[in-house]
Coordinates of C-alpha atoms in Angstrom, one line a residue:
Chain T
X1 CA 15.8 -18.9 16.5
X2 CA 12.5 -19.9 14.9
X3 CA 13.0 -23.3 14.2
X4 CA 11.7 -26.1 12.4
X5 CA 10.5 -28.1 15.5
X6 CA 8.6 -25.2 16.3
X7 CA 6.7 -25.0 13.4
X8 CA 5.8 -28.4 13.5
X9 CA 4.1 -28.0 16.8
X10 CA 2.3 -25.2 15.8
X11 CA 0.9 -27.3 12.5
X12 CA 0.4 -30.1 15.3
X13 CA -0.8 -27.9 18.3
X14 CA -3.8 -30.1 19.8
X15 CA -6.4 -29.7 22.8
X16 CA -6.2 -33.2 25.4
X17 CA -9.2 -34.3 23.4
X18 CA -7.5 -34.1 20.3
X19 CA -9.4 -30.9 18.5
X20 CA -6.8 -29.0 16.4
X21 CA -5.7 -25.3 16.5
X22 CA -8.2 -23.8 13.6
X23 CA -6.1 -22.9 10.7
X24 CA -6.7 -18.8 10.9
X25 CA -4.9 -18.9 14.3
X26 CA -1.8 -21.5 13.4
X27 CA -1.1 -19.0 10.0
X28 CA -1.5 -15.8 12.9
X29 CA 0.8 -17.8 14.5
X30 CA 3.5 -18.5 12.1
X31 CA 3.5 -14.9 10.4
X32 CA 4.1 -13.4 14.2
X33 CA 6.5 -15.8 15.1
X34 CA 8.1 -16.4 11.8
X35 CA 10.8 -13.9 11.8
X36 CA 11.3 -13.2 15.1
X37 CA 14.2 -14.8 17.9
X38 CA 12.0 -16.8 20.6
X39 CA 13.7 -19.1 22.9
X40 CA 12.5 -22.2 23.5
X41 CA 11.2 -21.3 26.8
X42 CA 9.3 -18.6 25.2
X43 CA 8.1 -20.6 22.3
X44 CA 6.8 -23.6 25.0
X45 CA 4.9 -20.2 27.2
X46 CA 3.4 -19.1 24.0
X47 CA 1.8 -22.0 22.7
X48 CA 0.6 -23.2 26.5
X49 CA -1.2 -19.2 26.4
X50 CA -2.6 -19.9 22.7
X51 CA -3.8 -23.3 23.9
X52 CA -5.5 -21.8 26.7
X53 CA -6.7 -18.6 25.5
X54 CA -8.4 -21.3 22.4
X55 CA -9.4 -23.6 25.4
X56 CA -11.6 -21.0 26.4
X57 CA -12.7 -19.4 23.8
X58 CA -15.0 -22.8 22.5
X59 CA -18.3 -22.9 23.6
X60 CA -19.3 -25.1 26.6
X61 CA -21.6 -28.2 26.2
X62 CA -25.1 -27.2 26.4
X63 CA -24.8 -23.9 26.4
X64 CA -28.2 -22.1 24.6
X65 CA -26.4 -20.7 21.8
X66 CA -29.4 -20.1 19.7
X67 CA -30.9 -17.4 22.4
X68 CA -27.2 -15.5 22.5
X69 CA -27.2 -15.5 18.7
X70 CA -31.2 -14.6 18.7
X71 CA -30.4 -11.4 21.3
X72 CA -27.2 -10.7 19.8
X73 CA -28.8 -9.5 16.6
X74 CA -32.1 -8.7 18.0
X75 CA -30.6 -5.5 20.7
X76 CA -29.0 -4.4 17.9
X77 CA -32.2 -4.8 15.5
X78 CA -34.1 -2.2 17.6
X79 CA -31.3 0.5 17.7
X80 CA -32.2 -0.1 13.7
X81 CA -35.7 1.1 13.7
X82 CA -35.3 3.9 14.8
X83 CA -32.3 5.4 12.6
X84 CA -33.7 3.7 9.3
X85 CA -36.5 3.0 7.7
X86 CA -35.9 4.1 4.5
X87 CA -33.4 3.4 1.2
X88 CA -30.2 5.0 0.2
X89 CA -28.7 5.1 -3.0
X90 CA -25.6 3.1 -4.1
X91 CA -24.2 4.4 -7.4
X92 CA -28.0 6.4 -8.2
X93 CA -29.7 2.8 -7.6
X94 CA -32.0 2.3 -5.0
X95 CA -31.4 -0.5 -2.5
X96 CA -33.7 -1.2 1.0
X97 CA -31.5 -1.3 3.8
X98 CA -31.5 -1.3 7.4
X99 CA -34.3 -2.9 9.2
X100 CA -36.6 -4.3 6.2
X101 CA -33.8 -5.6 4.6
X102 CA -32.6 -7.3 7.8
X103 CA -36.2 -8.9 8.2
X104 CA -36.1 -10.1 4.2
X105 CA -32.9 -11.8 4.6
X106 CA -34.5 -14.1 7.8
X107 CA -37.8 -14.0 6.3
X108 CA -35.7 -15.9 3.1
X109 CA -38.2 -13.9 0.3
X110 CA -38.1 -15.4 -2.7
X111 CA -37.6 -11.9 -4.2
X112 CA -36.3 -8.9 -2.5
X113 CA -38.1 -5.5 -2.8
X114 CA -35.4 -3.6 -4.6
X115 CA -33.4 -6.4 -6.5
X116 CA -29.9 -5.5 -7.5
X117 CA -26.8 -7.2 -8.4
X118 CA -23.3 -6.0 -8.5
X119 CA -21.2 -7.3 -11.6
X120 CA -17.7 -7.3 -12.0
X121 CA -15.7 -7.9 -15.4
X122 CA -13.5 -9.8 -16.7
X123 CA -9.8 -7.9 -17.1
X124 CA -10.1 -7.5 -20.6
X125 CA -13.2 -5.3 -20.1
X126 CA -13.0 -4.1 -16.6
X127 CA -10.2 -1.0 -17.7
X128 CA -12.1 0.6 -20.5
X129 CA -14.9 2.4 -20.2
X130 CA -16.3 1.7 -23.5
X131 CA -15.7 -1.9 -23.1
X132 CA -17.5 -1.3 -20.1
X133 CA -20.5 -0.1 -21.5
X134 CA -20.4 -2.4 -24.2
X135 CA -20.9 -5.5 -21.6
X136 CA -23.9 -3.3 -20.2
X137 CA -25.7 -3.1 -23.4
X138 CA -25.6 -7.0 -23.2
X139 CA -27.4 -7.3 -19.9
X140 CA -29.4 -4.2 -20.4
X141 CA -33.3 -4.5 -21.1
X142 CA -33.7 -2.4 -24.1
X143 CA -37.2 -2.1 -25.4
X144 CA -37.8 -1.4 -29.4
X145 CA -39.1 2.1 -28.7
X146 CA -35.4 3.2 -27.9
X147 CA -34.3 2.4 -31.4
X148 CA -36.3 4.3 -32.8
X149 CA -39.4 5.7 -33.9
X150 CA -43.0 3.6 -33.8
X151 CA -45.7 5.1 -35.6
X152 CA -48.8 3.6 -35.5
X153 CA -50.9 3.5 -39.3
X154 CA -54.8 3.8 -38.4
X155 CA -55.3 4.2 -42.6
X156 CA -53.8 0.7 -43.7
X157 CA -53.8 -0.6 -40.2
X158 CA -50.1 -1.4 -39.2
X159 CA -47.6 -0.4 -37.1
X160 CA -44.1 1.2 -38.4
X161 CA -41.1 0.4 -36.7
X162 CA -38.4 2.9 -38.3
X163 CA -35.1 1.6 -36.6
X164 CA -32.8 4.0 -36.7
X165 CA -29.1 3.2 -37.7
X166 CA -26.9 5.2 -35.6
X167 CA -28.6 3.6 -32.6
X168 CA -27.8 0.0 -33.9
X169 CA -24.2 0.8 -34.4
X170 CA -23.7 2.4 -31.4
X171 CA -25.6 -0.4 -29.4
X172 CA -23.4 -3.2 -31.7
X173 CA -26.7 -4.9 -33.0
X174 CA -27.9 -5.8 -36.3
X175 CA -31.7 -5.0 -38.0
X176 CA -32.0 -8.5 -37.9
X177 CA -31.2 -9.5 -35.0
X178 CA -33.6 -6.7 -33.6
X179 CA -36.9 -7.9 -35.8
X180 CA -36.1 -11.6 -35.3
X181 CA -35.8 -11.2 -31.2
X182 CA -39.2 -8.6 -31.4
X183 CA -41.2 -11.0 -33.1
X184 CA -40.2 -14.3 -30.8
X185 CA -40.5 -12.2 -28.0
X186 CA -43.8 -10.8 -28.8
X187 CA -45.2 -14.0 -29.3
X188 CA -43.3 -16.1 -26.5
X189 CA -43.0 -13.6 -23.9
X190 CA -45.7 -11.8 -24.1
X191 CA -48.0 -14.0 -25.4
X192 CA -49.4 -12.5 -28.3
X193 CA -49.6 -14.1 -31.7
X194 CA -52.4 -12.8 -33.9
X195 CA -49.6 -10.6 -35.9
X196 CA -47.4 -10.6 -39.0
X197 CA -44.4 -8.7 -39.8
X198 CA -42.4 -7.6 -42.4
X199 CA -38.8 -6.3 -42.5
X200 CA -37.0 -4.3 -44.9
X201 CA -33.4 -4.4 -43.9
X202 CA -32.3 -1.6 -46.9
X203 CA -34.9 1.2 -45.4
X204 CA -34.8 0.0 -41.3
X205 CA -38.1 -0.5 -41.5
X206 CA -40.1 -2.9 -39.4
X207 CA -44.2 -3.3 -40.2
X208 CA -46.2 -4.9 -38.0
X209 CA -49.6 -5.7 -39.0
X210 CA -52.6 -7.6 -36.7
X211 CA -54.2 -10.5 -38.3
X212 CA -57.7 -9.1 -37.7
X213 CA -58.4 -6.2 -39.6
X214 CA -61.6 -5.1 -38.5
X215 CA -61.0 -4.0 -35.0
X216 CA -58.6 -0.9 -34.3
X217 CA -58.3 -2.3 -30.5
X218 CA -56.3 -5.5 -32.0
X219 CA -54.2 -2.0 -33.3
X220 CA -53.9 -0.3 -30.7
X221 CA -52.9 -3.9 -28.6
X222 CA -50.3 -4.8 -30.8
X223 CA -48.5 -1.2 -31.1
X224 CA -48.3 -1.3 -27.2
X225 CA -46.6 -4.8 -27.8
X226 CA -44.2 -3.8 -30.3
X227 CA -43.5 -0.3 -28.4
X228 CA -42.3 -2.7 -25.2
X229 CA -41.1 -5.7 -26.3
X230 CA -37.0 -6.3 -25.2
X231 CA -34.9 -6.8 -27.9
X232 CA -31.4 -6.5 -26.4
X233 CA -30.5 -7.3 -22.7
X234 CA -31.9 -9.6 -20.3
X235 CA -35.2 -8.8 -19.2
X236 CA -35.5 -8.6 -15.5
X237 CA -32.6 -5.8 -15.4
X238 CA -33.9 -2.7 -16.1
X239 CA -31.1 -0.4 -15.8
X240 CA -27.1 -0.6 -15.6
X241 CA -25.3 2.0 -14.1
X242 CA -21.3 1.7 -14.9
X243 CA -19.2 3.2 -12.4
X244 CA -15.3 3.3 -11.7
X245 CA -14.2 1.6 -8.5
X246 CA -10.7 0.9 -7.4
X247 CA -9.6 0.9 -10.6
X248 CA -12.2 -1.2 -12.3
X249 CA -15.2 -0.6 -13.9
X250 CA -18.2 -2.6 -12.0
X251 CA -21.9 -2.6 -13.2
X252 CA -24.7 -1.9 -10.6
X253 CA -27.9 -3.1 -11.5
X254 CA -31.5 -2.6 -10.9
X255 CA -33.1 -6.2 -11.1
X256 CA -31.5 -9.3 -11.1
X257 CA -31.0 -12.3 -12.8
X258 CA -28.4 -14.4 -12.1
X259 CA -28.2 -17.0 -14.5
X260 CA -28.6 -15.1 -17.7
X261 CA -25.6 -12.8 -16.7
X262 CA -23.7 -15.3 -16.2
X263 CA -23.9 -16.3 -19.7
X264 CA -23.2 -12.8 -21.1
X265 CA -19.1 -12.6 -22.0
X266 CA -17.0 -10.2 -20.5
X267 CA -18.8 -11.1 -16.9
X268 CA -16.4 -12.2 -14.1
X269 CA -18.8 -15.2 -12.5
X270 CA -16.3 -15.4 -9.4
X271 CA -16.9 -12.3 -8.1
X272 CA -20.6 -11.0 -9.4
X273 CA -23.1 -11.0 -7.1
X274 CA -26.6 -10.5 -6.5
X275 CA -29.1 -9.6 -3.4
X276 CA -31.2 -11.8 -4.1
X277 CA -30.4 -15.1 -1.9
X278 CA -33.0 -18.1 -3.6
X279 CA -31.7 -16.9 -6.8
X280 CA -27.8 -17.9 -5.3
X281 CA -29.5 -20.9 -3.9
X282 CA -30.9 -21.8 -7.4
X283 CA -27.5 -20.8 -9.8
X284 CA -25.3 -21.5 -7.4
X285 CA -26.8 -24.1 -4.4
X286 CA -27.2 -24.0 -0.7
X287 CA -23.5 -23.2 0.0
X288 CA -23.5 -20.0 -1.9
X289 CA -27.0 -19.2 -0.5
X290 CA -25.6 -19.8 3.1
X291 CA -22.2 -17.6 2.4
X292 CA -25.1 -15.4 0.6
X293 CA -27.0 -14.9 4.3
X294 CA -24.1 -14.7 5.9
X295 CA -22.6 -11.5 3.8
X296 CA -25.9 -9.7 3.0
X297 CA -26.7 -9.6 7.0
X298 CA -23.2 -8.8 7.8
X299 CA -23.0 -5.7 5.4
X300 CA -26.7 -4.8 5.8
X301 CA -26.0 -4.5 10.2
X302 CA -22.0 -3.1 9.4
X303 CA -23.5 -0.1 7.0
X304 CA -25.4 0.9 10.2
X305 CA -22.3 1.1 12.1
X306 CA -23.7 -2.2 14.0
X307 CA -21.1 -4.7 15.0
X308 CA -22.4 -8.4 15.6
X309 CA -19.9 -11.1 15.6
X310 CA -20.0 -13.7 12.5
X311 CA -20.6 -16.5 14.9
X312 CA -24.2 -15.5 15.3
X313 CA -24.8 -14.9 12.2
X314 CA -22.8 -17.7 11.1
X315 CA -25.2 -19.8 13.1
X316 CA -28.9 -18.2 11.7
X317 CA -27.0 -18.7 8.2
X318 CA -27.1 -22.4 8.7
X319 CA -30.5 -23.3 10.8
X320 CA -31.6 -21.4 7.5
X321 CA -29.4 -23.8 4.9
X322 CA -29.5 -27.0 7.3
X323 CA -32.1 -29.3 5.0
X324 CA -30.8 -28.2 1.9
X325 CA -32.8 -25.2 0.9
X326 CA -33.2 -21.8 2.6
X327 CA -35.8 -21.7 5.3
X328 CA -37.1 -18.9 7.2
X329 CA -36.5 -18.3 10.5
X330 CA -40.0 -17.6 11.0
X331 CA -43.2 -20.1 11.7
X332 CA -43.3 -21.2 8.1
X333 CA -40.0 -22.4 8.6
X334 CA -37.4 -22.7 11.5
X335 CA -39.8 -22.2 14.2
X336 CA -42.9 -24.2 12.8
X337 CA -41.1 -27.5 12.0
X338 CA -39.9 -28.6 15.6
X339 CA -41.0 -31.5 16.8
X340 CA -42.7 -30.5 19.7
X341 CA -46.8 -29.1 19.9
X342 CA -46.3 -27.2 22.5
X343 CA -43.4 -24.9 21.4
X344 CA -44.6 -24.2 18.2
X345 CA -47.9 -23.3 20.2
X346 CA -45.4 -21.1 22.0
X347 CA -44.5 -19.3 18.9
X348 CA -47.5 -18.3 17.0
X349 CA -50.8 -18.9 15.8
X350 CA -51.3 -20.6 19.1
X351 CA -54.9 -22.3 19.1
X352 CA -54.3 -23.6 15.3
X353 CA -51.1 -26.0 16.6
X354 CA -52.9 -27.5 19.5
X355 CA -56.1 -27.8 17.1
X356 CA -54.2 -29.8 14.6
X357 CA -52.4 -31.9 17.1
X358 CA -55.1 -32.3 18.9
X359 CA -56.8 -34.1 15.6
X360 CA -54.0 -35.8 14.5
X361 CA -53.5 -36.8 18.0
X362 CA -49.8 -36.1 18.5
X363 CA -47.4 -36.4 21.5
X364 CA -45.2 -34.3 23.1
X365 CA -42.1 -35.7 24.2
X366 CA -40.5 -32.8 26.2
X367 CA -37.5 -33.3 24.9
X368 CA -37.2 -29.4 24.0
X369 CA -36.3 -26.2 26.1
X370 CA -39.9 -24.2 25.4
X371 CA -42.2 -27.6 26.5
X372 CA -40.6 -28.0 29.8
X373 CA -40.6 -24.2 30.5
X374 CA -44.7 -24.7 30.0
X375 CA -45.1 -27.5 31.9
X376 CA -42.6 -26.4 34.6
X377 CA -40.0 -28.9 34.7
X378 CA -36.0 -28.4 34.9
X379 CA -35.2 -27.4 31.1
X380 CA -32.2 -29.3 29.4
X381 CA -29.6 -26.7 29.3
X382 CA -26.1 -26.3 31.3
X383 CA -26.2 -27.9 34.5
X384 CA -29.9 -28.6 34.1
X385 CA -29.0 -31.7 31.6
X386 CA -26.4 -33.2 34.0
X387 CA -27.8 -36.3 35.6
X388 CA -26.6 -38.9 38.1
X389 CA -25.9 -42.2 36.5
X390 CA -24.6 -45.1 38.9
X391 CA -21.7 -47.2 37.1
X392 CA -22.1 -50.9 38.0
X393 CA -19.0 -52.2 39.9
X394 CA -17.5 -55.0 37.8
Chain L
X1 CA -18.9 -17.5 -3.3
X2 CA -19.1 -21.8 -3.5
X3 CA -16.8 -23.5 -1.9
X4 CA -15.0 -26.6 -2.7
X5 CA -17.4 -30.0 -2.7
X6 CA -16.3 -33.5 -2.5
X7 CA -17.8 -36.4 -2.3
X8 CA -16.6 -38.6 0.6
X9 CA -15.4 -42.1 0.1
X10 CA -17.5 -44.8 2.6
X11 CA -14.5 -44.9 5.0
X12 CA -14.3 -41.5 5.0
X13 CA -18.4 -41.2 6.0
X14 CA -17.1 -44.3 8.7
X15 CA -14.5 -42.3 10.5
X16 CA -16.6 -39.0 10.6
X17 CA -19.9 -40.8 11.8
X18 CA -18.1 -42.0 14.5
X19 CA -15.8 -38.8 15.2
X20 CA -19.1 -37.0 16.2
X21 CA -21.1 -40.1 17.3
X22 CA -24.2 -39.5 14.6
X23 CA -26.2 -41.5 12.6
X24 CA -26.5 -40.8 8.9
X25 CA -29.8 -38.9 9.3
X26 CA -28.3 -36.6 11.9
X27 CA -26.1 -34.5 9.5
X28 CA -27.3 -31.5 7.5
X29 CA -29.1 -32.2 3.7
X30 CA -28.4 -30.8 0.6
X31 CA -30.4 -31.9 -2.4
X32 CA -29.5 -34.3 -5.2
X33 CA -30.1 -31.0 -7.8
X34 CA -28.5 -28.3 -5.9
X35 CA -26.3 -26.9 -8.5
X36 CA -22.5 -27.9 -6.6
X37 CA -23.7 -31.5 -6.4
X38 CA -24.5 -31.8 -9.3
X39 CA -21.0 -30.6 -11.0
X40 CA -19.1 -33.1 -8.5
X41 CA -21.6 -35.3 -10.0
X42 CA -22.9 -36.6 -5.7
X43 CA -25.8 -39.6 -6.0
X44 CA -28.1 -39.3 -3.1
X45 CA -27.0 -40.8 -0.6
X46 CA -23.5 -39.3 -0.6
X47 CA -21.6 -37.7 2.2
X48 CA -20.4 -34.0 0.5
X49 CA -17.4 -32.7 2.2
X50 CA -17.3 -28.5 2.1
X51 CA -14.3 -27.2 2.8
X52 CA -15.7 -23.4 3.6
X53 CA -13.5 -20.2 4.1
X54 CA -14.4 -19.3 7.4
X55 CA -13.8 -15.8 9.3
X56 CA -13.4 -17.5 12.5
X57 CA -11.3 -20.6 12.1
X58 CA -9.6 -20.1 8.1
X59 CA -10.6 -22.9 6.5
X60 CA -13.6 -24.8 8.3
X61 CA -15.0 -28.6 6.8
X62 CA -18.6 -29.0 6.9
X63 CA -20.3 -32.3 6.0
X64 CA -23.9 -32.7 4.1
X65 CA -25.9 -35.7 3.4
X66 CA -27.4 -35.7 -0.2
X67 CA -31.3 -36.5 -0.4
X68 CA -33.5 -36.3 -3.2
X69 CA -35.6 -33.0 -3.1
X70 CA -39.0 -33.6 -2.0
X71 CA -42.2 -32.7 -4.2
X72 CA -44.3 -29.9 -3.4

């Protein structure tokens, strides 16, 4: 019988120095166990073996995690280059993977090279396919050339917007909303004021006309203005693609922008994501960014049939996220903000470290791994960091 | 993808200091505007408590220190 007494050692299971049995292995425990007839015997040989097995599993004192976690994903890293170096498509959008998208997640870019987010709906929209759509025309970047036709009028020197109607009810917009929007956007967006315009909501018809008359340049400027501005969607995301998955309708996206899709309704903010990682650690802080790392290296390595355990990624994921913002691993981050001259002289850009410290006349306390490898001392790692200390007899 | 924040009472901060034997400085940053503080309303100077869901262990707590973001 599984009895209560059991169960309250598992809950209480404890190493001698009092760390706890993590939580993932007490529920494996319980859902094994639960239903099945263990003796007491059996129950006390089965938690001495999960104690044990857990014992060994933890990582010694001073053991030089940083370099298993740096090979672990490194060995892998070169069986990379050679298979990829190139994009595939996810739902007709383009997305770097592999290597380069490897090196932009350590590298922390402040934008990726192929931005893309992934956006689930809300129930309510996620089972209909024009519902579906209807979210996508929200977040889609439509510019006014797509709603209809823009002639430009060299005679009386204006540009004609003819908007035409079956687009705006198919798109659920109105002719106001569409010559309000081009006209702030014009001016606010892209910066360009030296225009007037006139709407006729019976006919559809937008008129743009340039404040100086004399040049057809100031014409020909404004036409391209009006021919690109956005007046539905956000900006950054220039196409949607709506496909069916598992049941659900999910938008893929080419561009990202976090923030403003969160605000469109009909978006499920718990589950929509994006690639690009400072945008997380903007919208949604450092702990989303580090889960960000985390996931994006994890599925970039597992889509090349790479498997590298969590806990070294786990581990890059929060050097990166350690001071509250994401760092790279590289020498403008990580690896040029250690203490010590000499291994950041060890890293790159040699001469320039010892230049600077040699002005700003630093010290090197060898306190580091790297620094007593160059001067040739014992380095502080495993059995090099035990040392003799003589207890006083009282 | 954010997991749950809290800020830590002063006991709390106590018990955990000396759990791990660390000073104040020692634990990892997060800034005073970073978006989760800000909802849980942390002052700098706060001890956050994460409570993260972890592959490895379930449910794994991670501690953060709130400074004020330094000026570029």
């Amino acid at each position: 019988m599984f009895t209560d007494t059991m169960r309250g050692r598992i809950e209480g299971a404890q190493l001698p120095d009092g760390t706890k049995l993590p939580s993932l292995t007490k529920q494996q425990l319980l859902k094994a166990l639960g239903d099945k007839d263990v003796s007491d015997a059996q129950f006390e040989q089965i938690m001495t073996g999960v104690l044990a097995e857990f014992k060994a599993t933890r990582i010694q004192p001073l053991e030089a995690v940083g370099v298993i976690a740096a090979q672990s994903i490194g060995e892998p890293g070169t069986q990379m280059t050679m298979r990829t170096f190139h994009y595939a498509g996810v739902a007709e959008i383009n997305v770097t993977l592999g290597l380069p998208r490897l090196i932009e997640i350590m590298d922390a870019r402040k934008e990726p090279s192929t931005p893309t987010m992934t956006i689930h709906l809300s129930p309510e929209f996620s089972n209909d396919r024009d519902k579906a759509r209807m979210v996508s025309w929200q977040i889609e970047a439509a510019p006014l050339h797509e709603f209809g036709d823009i002639t430009t009028d060299m005679e009386n020197m204006q540009v004609i917007v003819a908007v035409n109607e079956a687009v705006l009810t198919k798109r659920k917009i109105s002719m106001d909303m569409i010559a309000e929007t081009a006209q702030k956007k014009i001016r606010e967006r892209r910066h360009y004021r030296d225009f007037e315009a006139e709407v006729d909501g019976k006919a559809h018809v937008i008129t743009f006309v340039p404040k100086d008359q004399q040049k057809y340049q100031n014409l020909f400027q404004l036409a391209e203005h009006v021919r690109n501005v956005i007046v539905q969607g956000i900006d950054d995301i220039e196409r949607v693609v709506v496909r069916k998955e598992g049941g659900e309708y999910i938008l893929y996206t080419e561009g990202s922008n976090l923030k403003d899709v969160f605000e469109v309704a009909g978006v499920d903010t718990t589950r929509t994501r994006t690639n690009n990682i400072s945008e997380i650690a903007q919208v949604l802080g450092i702990e989303a960014a580090r889960n960000a790392i985390m996931a994006e290296a994890l599925s970039t390595l597992g889509e090349q049939g790479i498997k590298v355990d969590v806990r070294h990624i786990m581990l890059v994921a929060d050097m990166m996220c350690m001071d509250g913002e994401v760092k790279q691993i590289g020498r403008h981050g990580i690896a040029g903000e250690k203490e010590s001259v000499l291994s950041r002289a060890a890293f790159e850009v040699t001469v320039n470290h010892l230049l600077d410290a040699a002005v700003a006349n630093e010290v090197d306390e060898l306190n580091g791994v790297t620094e007593n490898v160059i001067v040739g001392q014992p380095i502080q790692l495993g059995t090099g960091d035990v040392k003799l200390i003589a207890k006083p007899r009282t | 993808m954010v997991p749950d924040h809290q800020v830590m009472s002063e006991d709390e901060v106590k018990t955990l200091l000396a759990r791990y034997s660390i000073t104040f400085e020692q634990l990892p940053k997060i800034y005073h505007d970073d978006a989760a503080v800000k909802q849980i309303n942390g002052k700098v100077g706060d001890v956050i408590q994460i409570v993260r869901q972890s592959q490895t262990a379930g449910i794994a707590e991670a501690y953060r220190l709130v400074i004020r973001r330094p000026k570029k």
